Short mmCIF file of C-alpha atoms in Angstrom, two decimals:
data_model
loop_
_atom_site.label_atom_id
_atom_site.label_comp_id
_atom_site.label_asym_id
_atom_site.label_seq_id
_atom_site.Cartn_x
_atom_site.Cartn_y
_atom_site.Cartn_z
CA MET A 1490 94.89 89.92 202.08
CA ALA A 1491 93.81 89.48 198.49
CA SER A 1492 92.74 86.06 197.47
CA GLU A 1493 94.32 84.24 194.51
CA PRO A 1494 92.20 84.17 191.36
CA THR A 1495 90.42 81.01 190.60
CA ASP A 1496 91.33 78.92 187.57
CA HIS A 1497 88.19 80.11 185.84
CA GLU A 1498 88.94 83.77 186.46
CA SER A 1499 92.57 83.37 185.32
CA SER A 1500 91.65 81.72 182.07
CA SER A 1501 88.99 84.34 181.38
CA ALA A 1502 91.46 87.17 181.91
CA ASP A 1503 93.99 85.63 179.51
CA VAL A 1504 91.49 85.43 176.64
CA GLU A 1505 91.04 88.80 174.84
CA ALA A 1506 88.10 89.81 172.76
CA PRO A 1507 88.54 89.07 169.07
CA GLY A 1508 89.82 92.11 167.14
CA SER A 1509 90.85 93.97 170.31
CA GLU A 1510 93.63 96.58 170.00
CA THR A 1511 96.10 94.46 171.93
CA GLY A 1512 96.24 91.62 169.40
CA GLY A 1513 94.33 88.80 167.82
CA PRO A 1514 93.08 88.25 164.28
CA VAL A 1515 91.53 91.12 162.28
CA PRO A 1516 87.86 90.54 161.47
CA ARG A 1517 87.24 89.53 157.84
CA SER A 1518 84.85 92.46 157.29
CA ARG A 1519 87.47 95.00 158.39
CA PHE A 1520 90.13 93.39 156.15
CA TRP A 1521 87.92 93.67 153.06
CA GLY A 1522 87.06 97.24 153.99
CA TRP A 1523 90.75 98.13 153.98
CA ALA A 1524 91.30 96.25 150.70
CA VAL A 1525 88.42 98.01 148.95
CA GLY A 1526 89.60 101.37 150.24
CA LEU A 1527 93.14 100.76 149.02
CA LEU A 1528 91.86 99.63 145.62
CA ALA A 1529 89.72 102.77 145.35
CA VAL A 1530 92.74 104.96 146.09
CA VAL A 1531 94.82 103.14 143.46
CA LEU A 1532 92.06 103.44 140.85
CA ALA A 1533 91.54 107.12 141.61
CA GLY A 1534 95.26 107.74 141.30
CA SER A 1535 95.38 105.85 138.02
CA LEU A 1536 92.45 107.85 136.63
CA LEU A 1537 94.07 111.13 137.65
CA ALA A 1538 97.39 110.07 136.12
CA ASN A 1539 95.75 109.01 132.86
CA TRP A 1540 93.72 112.21 132.73
CA GLY A 1541 96.87 114.22 133.27
CA GLN A 1542 98.67 112.28 130.54
CA TYR A 1543 95.75 112.85 128.18
CA GLN A 1544 95.75 116.59 128.89
CA LEU A 1545 99.52 116.67 128.33
CA TRP A 1546 99.12 114.76 125.07
CA GLN A 1547 96.39 117.17 123.93
CA LEU A 1548 98.50 120.20 124.76
CA LEU A 1549 101.67 118.95 123.13
CA ALA A 1550 99.97 117.39 120.13
CA GLU A 1551 98.35 120.71 119.25
CA GLU A 1552 101.52 122.77 119.59
CA PRO A 1553 104.25 122.14 116.99
CA ARG A 1554 107.82 122.20 118.22
CA GLU A 1555 110.33 124.63 116.72
CA VAL A 1556 113.68 123.08 115.82
CA PHE A 1557 116.88 124.87 114.83
CA HIS A 1558 117.85 124.01 111.25
CA SER A 1559 120.82 126.12 110.15
CA GLY A 1560 122.30 129.61 110.08
CA GLU A 1561 123.21 131.65 113.13
CA GLU A 1562 121.46 130.19 116.14
CA ASP A 1563 121.65 133.44 118.12
CA ALA A 1564 120.33 135.64 115.29
CA GLU A 1565 117.20 137.66 115.94
CA ALA A 1566 115.68 137.27 112.46
CA LYS A 1567 114.21 133.90 111.55
CA LEU A 1568 113.54 132.07 108.31
CA ALA A 1569 110.88 129.39 108.80
CA ILE A 1570 110.76 126.10 106.90
CA LEU A 1571 107.29 124.57 106.66
CA PRO A 1572 107.55 120.83 105.86
CA ILE A 1573 104.68 119.38 103.81
CA ASN A 1574 105.50 115.69 103.58
CA GLY A 1575 103.11 112.97 102.47
CA VAL A 1576 99.54 112.77 101.27
CA ILE A 1577 97.63 116.01 101.85
CA MET A 1578 94.80 114.78 104.05
CA PRO A 1579 94.11 114.58 107.79
CA PRO A 1580 96.03 114.56 110.06
CA LEU A 1581 98.71 116.25 107.91
CA THR A 1582 96.39 119.12 106.97
CA GLY A 1583 95.72 120.08 110.58
CA ARG A 1584 99.39 119.95 111.46
CA VAL A 1585 100.37 122.19 108.55
CA LEU A 1586 97.66 124.73 109.39
CA SER A 1587 98.74 124.69 113.04
CA ILE A 1588 102.34 125.41 112.07
CA VAL A 1589 101.29 128.30 109.82
CA ASP A 1590 99.31 129.75 112.73
CA ARG A 1591 102.41 129.61 114.91
CA ILE A 1592 104.67 131.12 112.26
CA GLU A 1593 102.22 133.96 111.66
CA LYS A 1594 102.27 134.88 115.36
CA ASP A 1595 106.08 134.89 115.49
CA LYS A 1596 107.10 138.45 114.64
CA SER A 1597 110.76 137.46 114.32
CA VAL A 1598 110.01 135.34 111.22
CA ARG A 1599 110.95 137.32 108.10
CA GLY A 1600 110.39 134.73 105.39
CA LEU A 1601 108.80 131.31 104.81
CA LEU A 1602 110.08 128.34 102.82
CA LEU A 1603 107.65 125.57 101.87
CA ALA A 1604 109.54 122.27 101.75
CA ILE A 1605 107.27 119.98 99.74
CA ASP A 1606 107.54 116.23 99.24
CA SER A 1607 104.00 115.17 98.38
CA PRO A 1608 102.06 113.36 95.65
CA GLY A 1609 99.07 115.58 96.44
CA GLY A 1610 95.90 114.63 98.23
CA LEU A 1611 92.33 115.67 98.80
CA VAL A 1612 90.98 118.62 96.82
CA ALA A 1613 89.51 120.35 99.87
CA ASP A 1614 92.64 119.90 102.01
CA SER A 1615 94.96 121.14 99.26
CA HIS A 1616 92.83 124.25 98.88
CA GLN A 1617 92.65 124.82 102.65
CA ILE A 1618 96.44 124.97 102.88
CA TYR A 1619 96.68 127.14 99.74
CA HIS A 1620 94.08 129.54 101.14
CA ARG A 1621 95.84 129.70 104.53
CA LEU A 1622 99.13 130.57 102.84
CA GLU A 1623 97.39 133.35 100.92
CA ARG A 1624 96.14 134.76 104.22
CA TYR A 1625 99.62 134.46 105.71
CA ARG A 1626 101.17 136.48 102.89
CA SER A 1627 98.44 139.09 103.05
CA LYS A 1628 98.73 139.54 106.81
CA THR A 1629 102.52 139.46 107.21
CA GLY A 1630 103.85 140.66 103.87
CA ASN A 1631 106.62 138.07 104.21
CA PRO A 1632 107.94 136.40 101.05
CA VAL A 1633 107.22 132.71 100.55
CA PHE A 1634 109.60 130.48 98.58
CA VAL A 1635 109.21 126.81 97.66
CA THR A 1636 111.61 123.89 97.51
CA MET A 1637 110.48 120.59 95.97
CA SER A 1638 112.31 117.37 96.79
CA ARG A 1639 111.20 113.92 95.56
CA MET A 1640 107.84 115.02 94.22
CA ALA A 1641 105.41 117.90 94.36
CA THR A 1642 102.70 116.63 92.07
CA SER A 1643 99.03 117.53 91.77
CA GLY A 1644 97.96 118.82 95.20
CA GLY A 1645 101.63 119.26 96.09
CA LEU A 1646 101.94 121.68 93.17
CA TYR A 1647 98.63 123.30 94.12
CA VAL A 1648 99.91 124.02 97.63
CA ALA A 1649 103.16 125.41 96.20
CA MET A 1650 101.13 128.10 94.46
CA GLY A 1651 100.28 129.47 97.91
CA GLY A 1652 103.52 131.42 97.67
CA GLY A 1653 101.82 133.79 95.23
CA PRO A 1654 102.91 135.27 91.89
CA GLN A 1655 106.24 136.41 93.37
CA VAL A 1656 107.12 132.97 94.71
CA ARG A 1657 110.41 131.42 93.62
CA VAL A 1658 110.03 127.70 93.15
CA PHE A 1659 113.14 125.50 93.42
CA ALA A 1660 113.06 121.88 92.28
CA GLU A 1661 115.78 119.30 92.78
CA PRO A 1662 117.10 117.84 89.49
CA THR A 1663 115.29 114.57 90.23
CA THR A 1664 111.98 116.12 91.30
CA TRP A 1665 108.69 115.05 89.73
CA THR A 1666 105.95 117.66 89.53
CA GLY A 1667 102.93 118.52 87.42
CA SER A 1668 100.10 115.96 87.30
CA ILE A 1669 97.61 118.80 87.06
CA GLY A 1670 94.19 117.21 87.24
CA VAL A 1671 91.48 115.68 89.40
CA ILE A 1672 90.68 112.06 90.13
CA ILE A 1673 87.84 110.35 91.98
CA PRO A 1674 88.76 106.70 92.55
CA ARG A 1675 86.07 104.26 91.51
CA TYR A 1676 86.00 100.51 90.97
CA ASP A 1677 83.40 98.71 88.87
CA LEU A 1678 82.65 95.42 90.65
CA SER A 1679 79.31 94.87 88.93
CA GLY A 1680 80.62 92.01 86.77
CA LEU A 1681 82.20 90.22 89.70
CA ALA A 1682 79.10 90.76 91.83
CA SER A 1683 76.94 89.28 89.08
CA GLU A 1684 79.12 86.18 88.87
CA LEU A 1685 78.92 85.75 92.65
CA GLY A 1686 75.18 86.31 92.72
CA VAL A 1687 75.51 89.52 94.74
CA ASN A 1688 72.85 92.14 94.03
CA SER A 1689 73.14 95.68 95.42
CA ASP A 1690 69.65 96.96 96.17
CA PRO A 1691 69.94 99.91 98.58
CA LEU A 1692 66.84 101.68 99.83
CA LYS A 1693 67.20 105.26 98.64
CA THR A 1694 65.22 108.43 98.02
CA GLY A 1695 66.55 109.35 94.58
CA PRO A 1696 68.34 107.86 91.57
CA LEU A 1697 71.64 109.56 92.45
CA LYS A 1698 71.74 108.71 96.16
CA ASP A 1699 73.94 105.66 95.53
CA SER A 1700 75.94 107.22 92.71
CA LEU A 1701 79.43 105.65 92.44
CA ASN A 1702 78.05 102.41 93.87
CA PRO A 1703 80.73 99.92 92.75
CA PHE A 1704 78.13 97.17 92.33
CA ARG A 1705 76.34 98.86 89.45
CA LYS A 1706 77.30 100.59 86.21
CA LEU A 1707 77.40 104.37 86.10
CA SER A 1708 74.33 105.79 84.41
CA ASP A 1709 74.49 108.67 81.94
CA GLN A 1710 72.97 110.87 84.62
CA ASP A 1711 75.71 109.82 87.06
CA ARG A 1712 78.40 110.77 84.57
CA VAL A 1713 76.90 114.21 83.94
CA VAL A 1714 76.78 114.94 87.67
CA TRP A 1715 80.31 113.78 88.41
CA ARG A 1716 81.72 115.44 85.30
CA ALA A 1717 80.46 118.78 86.62
CA ILE A 1718 82.13 118.11 89.99
CA LEU A 1719 85.42 117.16 88.32
CA ASP A 1720 85.32 120.18 86.01
CA ASP A 1721 84.75 122.54 88.91
CA ALA A 1722 87.80 121.26 90.78
CA PHE A 1723 89.87 121.10 87.58
CA ASP A 1724 89.04 124.68 86.56
CA ARG A 1725 90.01 125.88 90.03
CA PHE A 1726 93.36 124.07 89.76
CA VAL A 1727 94.06 125.60 86.35
CA GLY A 1728 93.14 129.05 87.63
CA VAL A 1729 95.39 128.76 90.69
CA VAL A 1730 98.41 127.80 88.57
CA ALA A 1731 97.72 130.47 85.94
CA THR A 1732 97.37 133.14 88.63
CA ASN A 1733 100.63 132.29 90.36
CA ARG A 1734 102.96 131.32 87.48
CA PRO A 1735 104.02 134.47 85.59
CA ARG A 1736 105.10 132.60 82.46
CA LEU A 1737 101.81 130.76 82.08
CA ASP A 1738 98.34 131.94 81.14
CA GLU A 1739 95.21 129.82 81.40
CA ALA A 1740 95.61 128.37 77.92
CA GLY A 1741 99.21 127.44 78.69
CA VAL A 1742 98.23 125.69 81.90
CA ARG A 1743 95.48 123.75 80.13
CA ARG A 1744 98.00 122.49 77.59
CA LEU A 1745 100.05 121.09 80.47
CA ALA A 1746 97.05 119.83 82.44
CA THR A 1747 96.77 116.35 80.98
CA GLY A 1748 97.59 114.68 84.28
CA GLN A 1749 101.15 114.12 83.06
CA ILE A 1750 104.04 114.12 85.52
CA TYR A 1751 106.94 116.35 84.46
CA THR A 1752 110.59 116.03 85.32
CA ALA A 1753 112.31 118.99 86.93
CA SER A 1754 113.88 119.99 83.61
CA GLN A 1755 110.53 119.78 81.82
CA ALA A 1756 108.85 121.76 84.59
CA LEU A 1757 111.53 124.45 84.31
CA GLU A 1758 111.08 124.65 80.55
CA ASN A 1759 107.29 124.87 80.90
CA GLY A 1760 107.33 127.52 83.62
CA LEU A 1761 106.05 125.40 86.50
CA VAL A 1762 109.27 125.96 88.48
CA ASP A 1763 111.85 128.75 88.43
CA GLU A 1764 115.17 127.11 89.24
CA LEU A 1765 116.82 123.73 89.66
CA GLY A 1766 118.36 123.58 93.09
CA TYR A 1767 118.21 122.21 96.58
CA GLU A 1768 116.83 123.34 99.91
CA GLU A 1769 120.04 125.15 100.79
CA ASP A 1770 119.84 127.08 97.50
CA ALA A 1771 116.30 128.19 98.29
CA ILE A 1772 117.35 129.27 101.79
CA ALA A 1773 120.26 131.28 100.38
CA ALA A 1774 118.00 132.95 97.80
CA LEU A 1775 115.39 133.85 100.42
CA ARG A 1776 118.06 135.20 102.74
CA SER A 1777 119.57 137.23 99.91
CA GLN A 1778 116.23 138.75 98.91
CA LEU A 1779 115.64 139.84 102.50
CA LYS A 1780 119.24 141.12 102.78
CA LEU A 1781 119.78 139.26 106.03
CA ALA A 1782 123.42 139.15 107.12
CA ARG A 1783 122.42 136.91 110.01
CA ALA A 1784 119.43 134.61 110.20
CA ARG A 1785 118.31 131.65 112.26
CA VAL A 1786 116.66 129.05 110.04
CA VAL A 1787 114.10 126.95 111.91
CA THR A 1788 111.70 124.16 111.06
CA TYR A 1789 108.83 122.56 112.92
CA ARG A 1790 107.94 119.10 114.14
CA SER A 1791 104.70 117.71 115.46
CA ARG A 1792 104.98 116.46 119.03
CA SER A 1793 102.13 113.98 118.84
CA ASN A 1794 104.12 111.10 117.36
CA TRP A 1795 106.57 110.65 120.23
CA ILE A 1796 103.85 111.46 122.74
CA ASP A 1797 101.78 108.64 121.25
CA LEU A 1798 104.70 106.27 121.72
CA LEU A 1799 105.44 107.52 125.23
CA LEU A 1800 101.88 107.16 126.43
CA GLY A 1801 101.12 103.98 124.53
CA GLN A 1802 98.32 105.47 122.47
CA SER A 1803 98.71 102.89 119.71
CA ARG A 1804 96.11 100.17 120.02
CA SER A 1805 94.05 97.85 117.91
CA PRO A 1806 90.89 99.46 116.52
CA GLY A 1807 87.61 98.45 118.09
CA SER A 1808 84.57 97.23 116.20
CA SER A 1809 83.01 100.72 116.14
CA GLU A 1810 86.19 102.21 114.68
CA LEU A 1811 86.42 99.48 112.06
CA PHE A 1812 82.80 100.15 111.12
CA ARG A 1813 83.50 103.87 110.85
CA GLU A 1814 86.54 103.22 108.64
CA TRP A 1815 84.46 100.89 106.47
CA LEU A 1816 81.86 103.63 106.03
CA GLU A 1817 84.51 106.24 105.27
CA GLY A 1818 86.02 103.93 102.67
CA GLY A 1819 82.90 104.30 100.57
CA VAL A 1820 82.83 108.10 100.70
CA PRO A 1821 83.56 109.71 97.30
CA ARG A 1822 86.72 111.81 97.44
CA ALA A 1823 87.88 114.19 94.75
CA MET A 1824 91.66 114.34 94.80
CA TYR A 1825 94.49 116.37 93.37
CA LEU A 1826 96.63 113.25 93.55
CA SER A 1827 99.25 111.65 91.36
CA SER A 1828 97.82 108.13 91.44
CA TRP A 1829 96.08 105.52 89.30
CA GLY A 1830 93.12 105.65 91.62
CA SER A 1831 94.06 104.15 94.98
CA LEU A 1832 94.65 106.34 97.99
CA PRO A 1833 98.11 105.76 99.48
CA PRO A 1834 98.53 105.83 103.24
CA PRO A 1835 99.52 109.15 104.79
CA ILE A 1836 103.21 109.71 105.48
CA LEU A 1837 103.62 111.22 108.93
CA ASP A 1838 106.56 113.17 110.22
#
């Protein structure tokens, strides 16, 4: 017959080893191991999600979105409207070039309408768009028309010439255009600096390395150098307009190229535009020239703006970005811009 367990044996059997599978508290080391593992999984998932969002943003930001505008939505032939709104500088330049690339690849597009509302912008960017439109016409043979809304001054007019000598330029009755010329903004702060006891003394390798330094007067040598740069850009502007406006030769363009802004009526009289009318008039004229009984008119929008909002890309600039912007603020920029000398902020779609 089995004997009853002693009190000592009974109490020992009732007490289980700490952390055993049948109960009891979890050791602190094991708890933190689980916590760290869970945190690692969460962080890895977050990184993968953010990476995926970034890749999605990159993909969609680079690809403009086609939007139906008017006409017959089921028509095979397309007329494409290319919006050029705001100051011609990055990021607008890249978006416009990206849209032209897409339009060029679309074999159903039969004609292109530039819809311009711009005071102009950087010399280089204006010429990049103009040059790309020349390539588009050469490669596709499609006609390019222009419609001007509020303003198409300076670089806006320069870009409009990308339609070529056969382009038909429509301007709304209230449009401003013209302002043929070049400007490099500069501020002379030498007097103020002297009053404040500020002396600019950069270490440089040549007398022109700090040319356009706002804390000193321009030297005669400075003026000669920058005059040559201005004249080069100005002569190119005059040549582009003279080449693409049938009623104007070089001498005629130079008479108009005082930097003056012209009203739509004045521009029509001087041969800068061909007709007073609206976007719908330009579309009708383009459609008529192509003899299209049915046409789907489309335009394009950049996806990056709503993607930025969706993914929360907007944030305060860091110190490195502020320093970069400060450096860029001192970079000389030649502009085909209707302005007294300050660079307005870009207008984004």
